mmCIF file of N, CA and C in Angstrom:
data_model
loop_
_atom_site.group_PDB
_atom_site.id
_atom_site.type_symbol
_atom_site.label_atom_id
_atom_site.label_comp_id
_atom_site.label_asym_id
_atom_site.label_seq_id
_atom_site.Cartn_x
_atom_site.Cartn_y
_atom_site.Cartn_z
ATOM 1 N N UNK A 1 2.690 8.729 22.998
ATOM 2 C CA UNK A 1 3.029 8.020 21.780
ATOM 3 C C UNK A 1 4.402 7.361 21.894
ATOM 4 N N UNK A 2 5.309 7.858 22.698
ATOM 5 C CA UNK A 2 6.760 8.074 22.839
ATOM 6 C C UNK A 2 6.459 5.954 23.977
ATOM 7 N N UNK A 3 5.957 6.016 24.792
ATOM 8 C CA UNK A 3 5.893 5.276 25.437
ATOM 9 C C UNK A 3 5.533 3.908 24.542
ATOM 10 N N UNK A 4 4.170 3.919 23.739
ATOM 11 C CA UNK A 4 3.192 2.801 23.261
ATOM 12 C C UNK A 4 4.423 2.613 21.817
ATOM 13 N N UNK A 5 5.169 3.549 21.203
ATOM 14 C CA UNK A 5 6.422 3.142 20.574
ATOM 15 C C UNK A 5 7.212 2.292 21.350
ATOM 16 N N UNK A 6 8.241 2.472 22.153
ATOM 17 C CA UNK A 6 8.835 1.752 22.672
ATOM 18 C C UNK A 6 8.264 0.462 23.570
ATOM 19 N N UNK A 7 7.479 0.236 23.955
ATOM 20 C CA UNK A 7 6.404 -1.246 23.552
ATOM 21 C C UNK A 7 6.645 -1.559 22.904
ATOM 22 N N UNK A 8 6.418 -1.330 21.814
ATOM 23 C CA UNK A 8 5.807 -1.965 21.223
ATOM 24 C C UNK A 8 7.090 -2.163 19.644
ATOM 25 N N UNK A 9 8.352 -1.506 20.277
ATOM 26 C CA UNK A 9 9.581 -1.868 19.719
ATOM 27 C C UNK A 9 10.175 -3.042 20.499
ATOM 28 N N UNK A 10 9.847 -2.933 21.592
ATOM 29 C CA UNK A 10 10.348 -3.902 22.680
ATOM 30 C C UNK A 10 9.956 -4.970 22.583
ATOM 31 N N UNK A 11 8.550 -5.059 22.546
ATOM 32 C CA UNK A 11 7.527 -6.548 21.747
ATOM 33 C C UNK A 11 8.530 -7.117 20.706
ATOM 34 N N UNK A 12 8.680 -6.836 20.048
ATOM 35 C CA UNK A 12 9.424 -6.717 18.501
ATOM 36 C C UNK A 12 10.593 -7.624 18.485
ATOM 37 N N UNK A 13 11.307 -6.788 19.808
ATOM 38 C CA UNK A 13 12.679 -7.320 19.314
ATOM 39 C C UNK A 13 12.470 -8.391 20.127
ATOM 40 N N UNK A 14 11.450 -8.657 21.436
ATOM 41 C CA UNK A 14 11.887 -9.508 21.939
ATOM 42 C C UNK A 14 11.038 -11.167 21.731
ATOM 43 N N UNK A 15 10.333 -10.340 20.780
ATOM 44 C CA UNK A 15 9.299 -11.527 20.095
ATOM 45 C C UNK A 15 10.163 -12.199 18.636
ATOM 46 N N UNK A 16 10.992 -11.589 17.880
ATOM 47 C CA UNK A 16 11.633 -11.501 16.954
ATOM 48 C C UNK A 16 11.817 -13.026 16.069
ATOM 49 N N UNK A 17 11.941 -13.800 17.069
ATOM 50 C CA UNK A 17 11.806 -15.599 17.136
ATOM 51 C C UNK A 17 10.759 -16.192 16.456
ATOM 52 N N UNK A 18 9.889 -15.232 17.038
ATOM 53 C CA UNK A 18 8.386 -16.572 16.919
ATOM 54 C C UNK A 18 7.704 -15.821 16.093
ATOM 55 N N UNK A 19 6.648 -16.052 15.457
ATOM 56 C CA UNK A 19 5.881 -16.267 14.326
ATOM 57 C C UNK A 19 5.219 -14.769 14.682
ATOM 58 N N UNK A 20 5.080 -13.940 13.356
ATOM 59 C CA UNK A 20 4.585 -12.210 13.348
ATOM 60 C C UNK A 20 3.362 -12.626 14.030
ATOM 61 N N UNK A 21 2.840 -11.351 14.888
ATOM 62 C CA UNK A 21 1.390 -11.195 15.510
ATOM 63 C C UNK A 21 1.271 -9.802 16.175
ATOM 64 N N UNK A 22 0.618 -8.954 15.610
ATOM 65 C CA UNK A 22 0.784 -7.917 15.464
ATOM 66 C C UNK A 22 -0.977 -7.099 16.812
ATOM 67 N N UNK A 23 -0.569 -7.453 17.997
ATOM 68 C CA UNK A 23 -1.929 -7.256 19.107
ATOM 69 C C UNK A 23 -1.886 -5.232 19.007
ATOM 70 N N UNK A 24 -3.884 -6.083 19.291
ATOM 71 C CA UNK A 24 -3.904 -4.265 18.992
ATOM 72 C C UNK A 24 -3.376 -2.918 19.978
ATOM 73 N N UNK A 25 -2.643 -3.131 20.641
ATOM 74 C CA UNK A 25 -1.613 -2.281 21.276
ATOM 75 C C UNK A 25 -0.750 -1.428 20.509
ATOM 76 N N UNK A 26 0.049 -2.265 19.429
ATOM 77 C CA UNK A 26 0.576 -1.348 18.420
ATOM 78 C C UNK A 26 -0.296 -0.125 17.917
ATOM 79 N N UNK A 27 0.998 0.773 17.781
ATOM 80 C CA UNK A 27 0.608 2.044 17.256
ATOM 81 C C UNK A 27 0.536 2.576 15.820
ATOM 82 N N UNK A 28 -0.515 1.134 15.158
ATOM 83 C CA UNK A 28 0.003 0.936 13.820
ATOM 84 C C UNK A 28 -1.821 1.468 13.579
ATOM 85 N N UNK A 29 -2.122 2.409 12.272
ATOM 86 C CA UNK A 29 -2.813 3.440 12.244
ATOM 87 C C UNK A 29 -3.442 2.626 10.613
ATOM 88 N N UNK A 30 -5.054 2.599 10.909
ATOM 89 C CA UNK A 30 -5.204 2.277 9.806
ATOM 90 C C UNK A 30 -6.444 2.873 8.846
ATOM 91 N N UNK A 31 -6.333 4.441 8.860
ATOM 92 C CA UNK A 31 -6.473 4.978 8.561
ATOM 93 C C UNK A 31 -6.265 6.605 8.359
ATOM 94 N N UNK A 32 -6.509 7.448 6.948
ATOM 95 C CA UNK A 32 -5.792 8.341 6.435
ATOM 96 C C UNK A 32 -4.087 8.213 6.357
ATOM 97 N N UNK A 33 -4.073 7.432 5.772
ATOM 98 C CA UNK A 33 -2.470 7.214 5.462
ATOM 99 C C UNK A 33 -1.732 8.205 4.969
ATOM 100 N N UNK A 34 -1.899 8.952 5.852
ATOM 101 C CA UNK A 34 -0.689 10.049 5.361
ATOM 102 C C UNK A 34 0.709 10.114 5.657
ATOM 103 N N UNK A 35 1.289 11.059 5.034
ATOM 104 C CA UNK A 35 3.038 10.651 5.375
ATOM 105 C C UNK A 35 3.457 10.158 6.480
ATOM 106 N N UNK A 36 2.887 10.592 7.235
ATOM 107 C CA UNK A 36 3.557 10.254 8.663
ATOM 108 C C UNK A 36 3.668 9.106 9.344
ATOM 109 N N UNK A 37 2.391 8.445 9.020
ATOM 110 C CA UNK A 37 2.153 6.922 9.147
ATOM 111 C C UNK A 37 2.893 6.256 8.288
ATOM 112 N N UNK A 38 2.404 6.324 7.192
ATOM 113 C CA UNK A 38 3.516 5.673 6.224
ATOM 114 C C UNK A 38 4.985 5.643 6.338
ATOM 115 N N UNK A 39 5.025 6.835 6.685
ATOM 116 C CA UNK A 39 6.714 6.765 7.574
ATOM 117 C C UNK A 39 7.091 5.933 8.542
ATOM 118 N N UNK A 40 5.981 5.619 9.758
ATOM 119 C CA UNK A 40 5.743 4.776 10.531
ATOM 120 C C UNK A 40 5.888 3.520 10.520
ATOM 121 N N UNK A 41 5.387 3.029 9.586
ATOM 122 C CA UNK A 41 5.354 2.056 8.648
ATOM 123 C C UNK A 41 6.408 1.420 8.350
ATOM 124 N N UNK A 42 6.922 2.233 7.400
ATOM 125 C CA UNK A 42 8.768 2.066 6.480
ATOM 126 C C UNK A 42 9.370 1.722 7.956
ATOM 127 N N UNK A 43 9.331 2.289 8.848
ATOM 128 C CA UNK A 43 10.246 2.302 9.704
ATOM 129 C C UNK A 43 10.410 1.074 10.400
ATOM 130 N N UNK A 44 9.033 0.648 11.022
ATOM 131 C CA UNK A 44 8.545 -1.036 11.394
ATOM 132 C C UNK A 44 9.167 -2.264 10.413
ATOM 133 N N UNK A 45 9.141 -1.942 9.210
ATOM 134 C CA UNK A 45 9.448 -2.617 8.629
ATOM 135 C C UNK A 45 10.939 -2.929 8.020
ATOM 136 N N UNK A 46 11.547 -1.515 8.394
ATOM 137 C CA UNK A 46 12.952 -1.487 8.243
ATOM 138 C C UNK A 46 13.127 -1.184 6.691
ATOM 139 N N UNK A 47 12.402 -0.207 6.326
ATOM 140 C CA UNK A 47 12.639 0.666 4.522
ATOM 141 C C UNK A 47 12.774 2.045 4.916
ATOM 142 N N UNK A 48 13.966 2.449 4.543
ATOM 143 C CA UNK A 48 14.363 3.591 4.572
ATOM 144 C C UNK A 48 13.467 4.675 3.739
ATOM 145 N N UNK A 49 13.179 5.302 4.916
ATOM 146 C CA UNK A 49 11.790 6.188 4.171
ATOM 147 C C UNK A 49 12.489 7.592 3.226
ATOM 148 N N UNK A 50 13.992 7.974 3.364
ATOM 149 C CA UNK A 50 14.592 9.027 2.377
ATOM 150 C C UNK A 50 14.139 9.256 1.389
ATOM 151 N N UNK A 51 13.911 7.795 0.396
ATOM 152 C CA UNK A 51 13.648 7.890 -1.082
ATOM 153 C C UNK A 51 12.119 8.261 -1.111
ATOM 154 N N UNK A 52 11.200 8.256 -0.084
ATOM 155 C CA UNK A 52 9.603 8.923 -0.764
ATOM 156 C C UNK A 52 9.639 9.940 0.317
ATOM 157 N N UNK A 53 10.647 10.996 0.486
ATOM 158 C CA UNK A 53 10.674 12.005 0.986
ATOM 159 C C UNK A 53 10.310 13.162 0.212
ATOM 160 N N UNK A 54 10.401 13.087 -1.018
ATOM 161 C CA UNK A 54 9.642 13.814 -2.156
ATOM 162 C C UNK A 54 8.455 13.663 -2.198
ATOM 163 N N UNK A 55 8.059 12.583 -2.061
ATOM 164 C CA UNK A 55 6.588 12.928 -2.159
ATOM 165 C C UNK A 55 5.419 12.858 -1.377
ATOM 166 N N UNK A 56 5.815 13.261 0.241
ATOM 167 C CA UNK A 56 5.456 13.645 1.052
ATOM 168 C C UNK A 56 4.313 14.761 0.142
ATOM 169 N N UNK A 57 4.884 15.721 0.169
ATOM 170 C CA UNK A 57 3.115 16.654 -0.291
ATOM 171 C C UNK A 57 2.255 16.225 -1.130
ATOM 172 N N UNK A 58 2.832 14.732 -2.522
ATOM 173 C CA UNK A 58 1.574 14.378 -2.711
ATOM 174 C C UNK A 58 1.243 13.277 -2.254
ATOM 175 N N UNK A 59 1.716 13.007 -1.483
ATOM 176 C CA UNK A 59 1.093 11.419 -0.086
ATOM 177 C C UNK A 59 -0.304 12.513 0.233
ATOM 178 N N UNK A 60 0.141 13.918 0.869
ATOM 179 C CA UNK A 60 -0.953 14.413 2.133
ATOM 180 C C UNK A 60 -1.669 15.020 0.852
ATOM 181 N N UNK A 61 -1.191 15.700 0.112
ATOM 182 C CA UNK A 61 -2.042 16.744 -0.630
ATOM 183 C C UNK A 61 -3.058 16.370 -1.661
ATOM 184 N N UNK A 62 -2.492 15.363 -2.793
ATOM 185 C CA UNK A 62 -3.250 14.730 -3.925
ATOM 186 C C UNK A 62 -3.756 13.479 -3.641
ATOM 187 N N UNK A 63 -3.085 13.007 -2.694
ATOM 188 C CA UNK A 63 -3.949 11.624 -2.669
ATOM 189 C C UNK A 63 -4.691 11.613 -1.300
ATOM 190 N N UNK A 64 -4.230 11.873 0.103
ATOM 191 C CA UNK A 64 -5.000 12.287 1.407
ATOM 192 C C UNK A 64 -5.933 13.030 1.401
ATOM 193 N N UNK A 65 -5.553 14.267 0.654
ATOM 194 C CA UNK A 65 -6.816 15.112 1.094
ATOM 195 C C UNK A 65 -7.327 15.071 -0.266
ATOM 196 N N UNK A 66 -7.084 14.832 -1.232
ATOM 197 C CA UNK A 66 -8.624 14.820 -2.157
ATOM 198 C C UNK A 66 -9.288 13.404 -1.832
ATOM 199 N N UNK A 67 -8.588 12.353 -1.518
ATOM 200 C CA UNK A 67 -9.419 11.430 -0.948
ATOM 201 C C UNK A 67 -10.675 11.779 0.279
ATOM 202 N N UNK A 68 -10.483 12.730 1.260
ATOM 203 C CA UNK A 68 -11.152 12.978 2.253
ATOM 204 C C UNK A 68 -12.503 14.186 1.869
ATOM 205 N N UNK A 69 -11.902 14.857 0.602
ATOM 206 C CA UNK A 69 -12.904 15.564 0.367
ATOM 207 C C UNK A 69 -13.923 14.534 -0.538
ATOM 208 N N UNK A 70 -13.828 13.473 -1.380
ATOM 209 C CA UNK A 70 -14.600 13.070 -1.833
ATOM 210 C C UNK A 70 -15.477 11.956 -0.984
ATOM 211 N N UNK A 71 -14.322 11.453 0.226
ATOM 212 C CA UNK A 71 -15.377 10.593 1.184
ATOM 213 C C UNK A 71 -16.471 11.175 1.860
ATOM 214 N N UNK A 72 -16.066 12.514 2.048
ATOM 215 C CA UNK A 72 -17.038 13.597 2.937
ATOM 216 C C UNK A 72 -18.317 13.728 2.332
ATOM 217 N N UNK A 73 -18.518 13.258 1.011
ATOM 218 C CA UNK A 73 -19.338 13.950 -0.197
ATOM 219 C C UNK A 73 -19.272 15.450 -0.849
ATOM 220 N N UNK A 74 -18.195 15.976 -1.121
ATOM 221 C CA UNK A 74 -17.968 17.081 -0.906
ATOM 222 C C UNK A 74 -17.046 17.119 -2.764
ATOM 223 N N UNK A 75 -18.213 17.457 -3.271
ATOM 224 C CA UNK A 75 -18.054 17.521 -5.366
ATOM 225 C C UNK A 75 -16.741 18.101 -4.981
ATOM 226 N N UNK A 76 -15.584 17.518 -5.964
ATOM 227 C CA UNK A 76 -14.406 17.524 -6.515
ATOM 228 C C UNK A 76 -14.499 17.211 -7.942
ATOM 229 N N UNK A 77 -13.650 18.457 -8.510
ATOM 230 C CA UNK A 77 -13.243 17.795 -9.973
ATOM 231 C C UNK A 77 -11.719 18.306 -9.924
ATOM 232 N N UNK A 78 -11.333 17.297 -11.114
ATOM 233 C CA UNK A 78 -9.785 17.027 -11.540
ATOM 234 C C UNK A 78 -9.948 16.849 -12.519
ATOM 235 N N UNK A 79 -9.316 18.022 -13.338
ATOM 236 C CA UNK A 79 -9.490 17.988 -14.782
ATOM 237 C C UNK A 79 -8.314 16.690 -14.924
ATOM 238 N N UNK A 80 -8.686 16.238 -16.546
ATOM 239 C CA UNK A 80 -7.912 14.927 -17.183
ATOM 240 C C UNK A 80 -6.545 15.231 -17.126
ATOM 241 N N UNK A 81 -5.664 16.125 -17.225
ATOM 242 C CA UNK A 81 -4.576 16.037 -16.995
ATOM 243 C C UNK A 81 -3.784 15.830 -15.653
ATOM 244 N N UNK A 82 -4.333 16.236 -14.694
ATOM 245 C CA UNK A 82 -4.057 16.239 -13.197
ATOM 246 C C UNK A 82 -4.410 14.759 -13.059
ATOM 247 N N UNK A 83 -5.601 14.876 -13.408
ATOM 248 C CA UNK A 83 -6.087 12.932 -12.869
ATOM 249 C C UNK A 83 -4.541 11.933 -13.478
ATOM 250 N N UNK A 84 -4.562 11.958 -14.760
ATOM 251 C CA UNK A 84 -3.646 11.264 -15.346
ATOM 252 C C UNK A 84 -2.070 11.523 -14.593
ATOM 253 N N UNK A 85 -1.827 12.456 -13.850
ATOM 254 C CA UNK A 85 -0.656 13.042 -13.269
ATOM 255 C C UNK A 85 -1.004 12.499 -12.074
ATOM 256 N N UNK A 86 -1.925 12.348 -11.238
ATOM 257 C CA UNK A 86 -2.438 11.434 -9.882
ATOM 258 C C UNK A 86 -2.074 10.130 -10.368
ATOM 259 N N UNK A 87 -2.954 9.753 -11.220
ATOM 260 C CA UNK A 87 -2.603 8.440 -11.923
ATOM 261 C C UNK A 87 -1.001 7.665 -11.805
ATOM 262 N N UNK A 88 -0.381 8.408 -12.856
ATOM 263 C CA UNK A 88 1.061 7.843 -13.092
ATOM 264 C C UNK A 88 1.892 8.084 -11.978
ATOM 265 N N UNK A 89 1.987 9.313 -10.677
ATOM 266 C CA UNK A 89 2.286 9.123 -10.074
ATOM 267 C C UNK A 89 2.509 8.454 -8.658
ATOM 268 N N UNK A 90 1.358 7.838 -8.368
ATOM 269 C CA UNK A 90 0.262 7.031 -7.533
ATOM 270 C C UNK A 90 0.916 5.294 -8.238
ATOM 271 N N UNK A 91 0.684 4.922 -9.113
ATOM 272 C CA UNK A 91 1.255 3.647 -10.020
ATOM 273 C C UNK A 91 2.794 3.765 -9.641
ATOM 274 N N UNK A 92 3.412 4.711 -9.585
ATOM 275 C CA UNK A 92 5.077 4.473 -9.188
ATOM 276 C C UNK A 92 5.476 4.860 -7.802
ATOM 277 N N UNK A 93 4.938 5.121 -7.308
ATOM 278 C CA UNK A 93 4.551 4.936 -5.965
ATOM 279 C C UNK A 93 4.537 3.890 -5.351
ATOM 280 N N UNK A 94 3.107 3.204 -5.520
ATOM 281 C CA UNK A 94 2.984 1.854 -5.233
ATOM 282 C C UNK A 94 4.490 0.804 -5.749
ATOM 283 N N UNK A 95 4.376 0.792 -6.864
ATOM 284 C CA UNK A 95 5.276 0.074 -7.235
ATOM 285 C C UNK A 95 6.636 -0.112 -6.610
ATOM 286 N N UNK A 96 7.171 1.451 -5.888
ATOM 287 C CA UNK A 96 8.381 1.331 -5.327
ATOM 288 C C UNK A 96 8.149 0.477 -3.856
ATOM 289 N N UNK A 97 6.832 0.850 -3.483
ATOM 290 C CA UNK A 97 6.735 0.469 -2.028
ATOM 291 C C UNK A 97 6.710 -0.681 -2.263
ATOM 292 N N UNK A 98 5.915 -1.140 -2.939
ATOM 293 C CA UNK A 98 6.017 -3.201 -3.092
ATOM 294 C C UNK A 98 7.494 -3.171 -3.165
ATOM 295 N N UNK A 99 8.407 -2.876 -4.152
ATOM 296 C CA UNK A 99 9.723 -3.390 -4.181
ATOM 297 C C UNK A 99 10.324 -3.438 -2.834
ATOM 298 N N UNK A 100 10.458 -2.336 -2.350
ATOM 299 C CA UNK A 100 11.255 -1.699 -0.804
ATOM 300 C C UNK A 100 10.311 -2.803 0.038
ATOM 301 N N UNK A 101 9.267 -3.151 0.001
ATOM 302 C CA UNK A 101 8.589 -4.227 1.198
ATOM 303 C C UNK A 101 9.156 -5.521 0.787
ATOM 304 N N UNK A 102 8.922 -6.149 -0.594
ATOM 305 C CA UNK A 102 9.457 -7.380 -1.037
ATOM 306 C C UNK A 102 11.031 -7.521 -0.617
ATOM 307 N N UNK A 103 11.894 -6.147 -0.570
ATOM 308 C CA UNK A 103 13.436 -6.598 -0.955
ATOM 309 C C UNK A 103 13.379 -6.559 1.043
ATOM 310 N N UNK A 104 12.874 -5.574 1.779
ATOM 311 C CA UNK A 104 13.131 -5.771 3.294
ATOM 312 C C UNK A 104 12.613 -7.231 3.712
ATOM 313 N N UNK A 105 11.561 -7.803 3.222
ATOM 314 C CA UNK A 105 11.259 -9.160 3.574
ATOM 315 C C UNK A 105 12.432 -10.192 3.327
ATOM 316 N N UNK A 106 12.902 -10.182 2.400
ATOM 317 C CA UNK A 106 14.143 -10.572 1.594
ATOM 318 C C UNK A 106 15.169 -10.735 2.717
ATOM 319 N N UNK A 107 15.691 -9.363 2.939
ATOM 320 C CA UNK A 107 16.507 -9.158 3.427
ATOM 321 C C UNK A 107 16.641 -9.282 5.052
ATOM 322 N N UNK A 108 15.230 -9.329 5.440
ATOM 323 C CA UNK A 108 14.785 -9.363 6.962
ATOM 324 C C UNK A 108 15.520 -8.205 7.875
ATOM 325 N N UNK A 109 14.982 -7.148 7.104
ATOM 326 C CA UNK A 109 15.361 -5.676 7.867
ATOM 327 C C UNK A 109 14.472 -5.358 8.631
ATOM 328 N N UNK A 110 13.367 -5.973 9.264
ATOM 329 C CA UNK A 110 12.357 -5.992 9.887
ATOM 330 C C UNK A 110 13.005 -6.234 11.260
ATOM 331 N N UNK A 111 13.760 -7.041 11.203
ATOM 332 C CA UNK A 111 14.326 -8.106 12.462
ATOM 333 C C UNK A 111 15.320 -6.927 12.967
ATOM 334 N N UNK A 112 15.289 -7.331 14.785
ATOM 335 C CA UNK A 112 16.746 -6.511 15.200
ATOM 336 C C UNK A 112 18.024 -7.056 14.712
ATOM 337 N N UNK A 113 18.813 -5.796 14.860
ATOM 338 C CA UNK A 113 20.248 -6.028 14.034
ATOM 339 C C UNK A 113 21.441 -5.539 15.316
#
């Protein structure tokens, strides 16, 4: 992993010029998005992943793995208060990540420095 990273950081910086193109060599994961990837992610993109360091257990726990038990077919229930607590926290979630992606585009923290 240690290797197909540094590739594919190296691609990066030394492509940095010319127009994004992202070949499937990268070690960019597009599926079960769990923390770790998503960390992965922030990082490619240059967003400091500190601030959703909290919610690492419900990246893997409430939204990863009850997602995987219901793809499996495998009956889940969530009573209305939990759902609504998935809900609102899932909505500010997203929301921060759009900001932190919009303001690194902005800012072109993507790019070597």
């Amino acid at each position: 992993k240690i290797v197909l990273q540094t590739k594919s950081m190296e691609f990066l910086f030394n492509e940095i010029d010319k127009r994004a193109h992202f070949p499937s060599e990268l070690p960019l994961k597009t599926f079960n998005l769990t923390y770790d990837v998503f960390e992965d992610y922030c990082l490619l993109l240059g967003i400091d992943i500190s601030q959703f360091e909290l919610k690492k257990h419900f990246i893997n726990k409430e939204l990863v793995e009850n997602r995987n038990i219901i793809a499996h077919g495998k009956y889940h229930l969530v009573d209305l208060k939990a759902f609504y607590d998935i809900y609102r926290t899932t909505l500010e979630l997203l929301r921060s990540v759009k900001d932190n992606v919009l303001n690194a585009a902005v800012l072109e923290n993507y790019k070597k420095k």
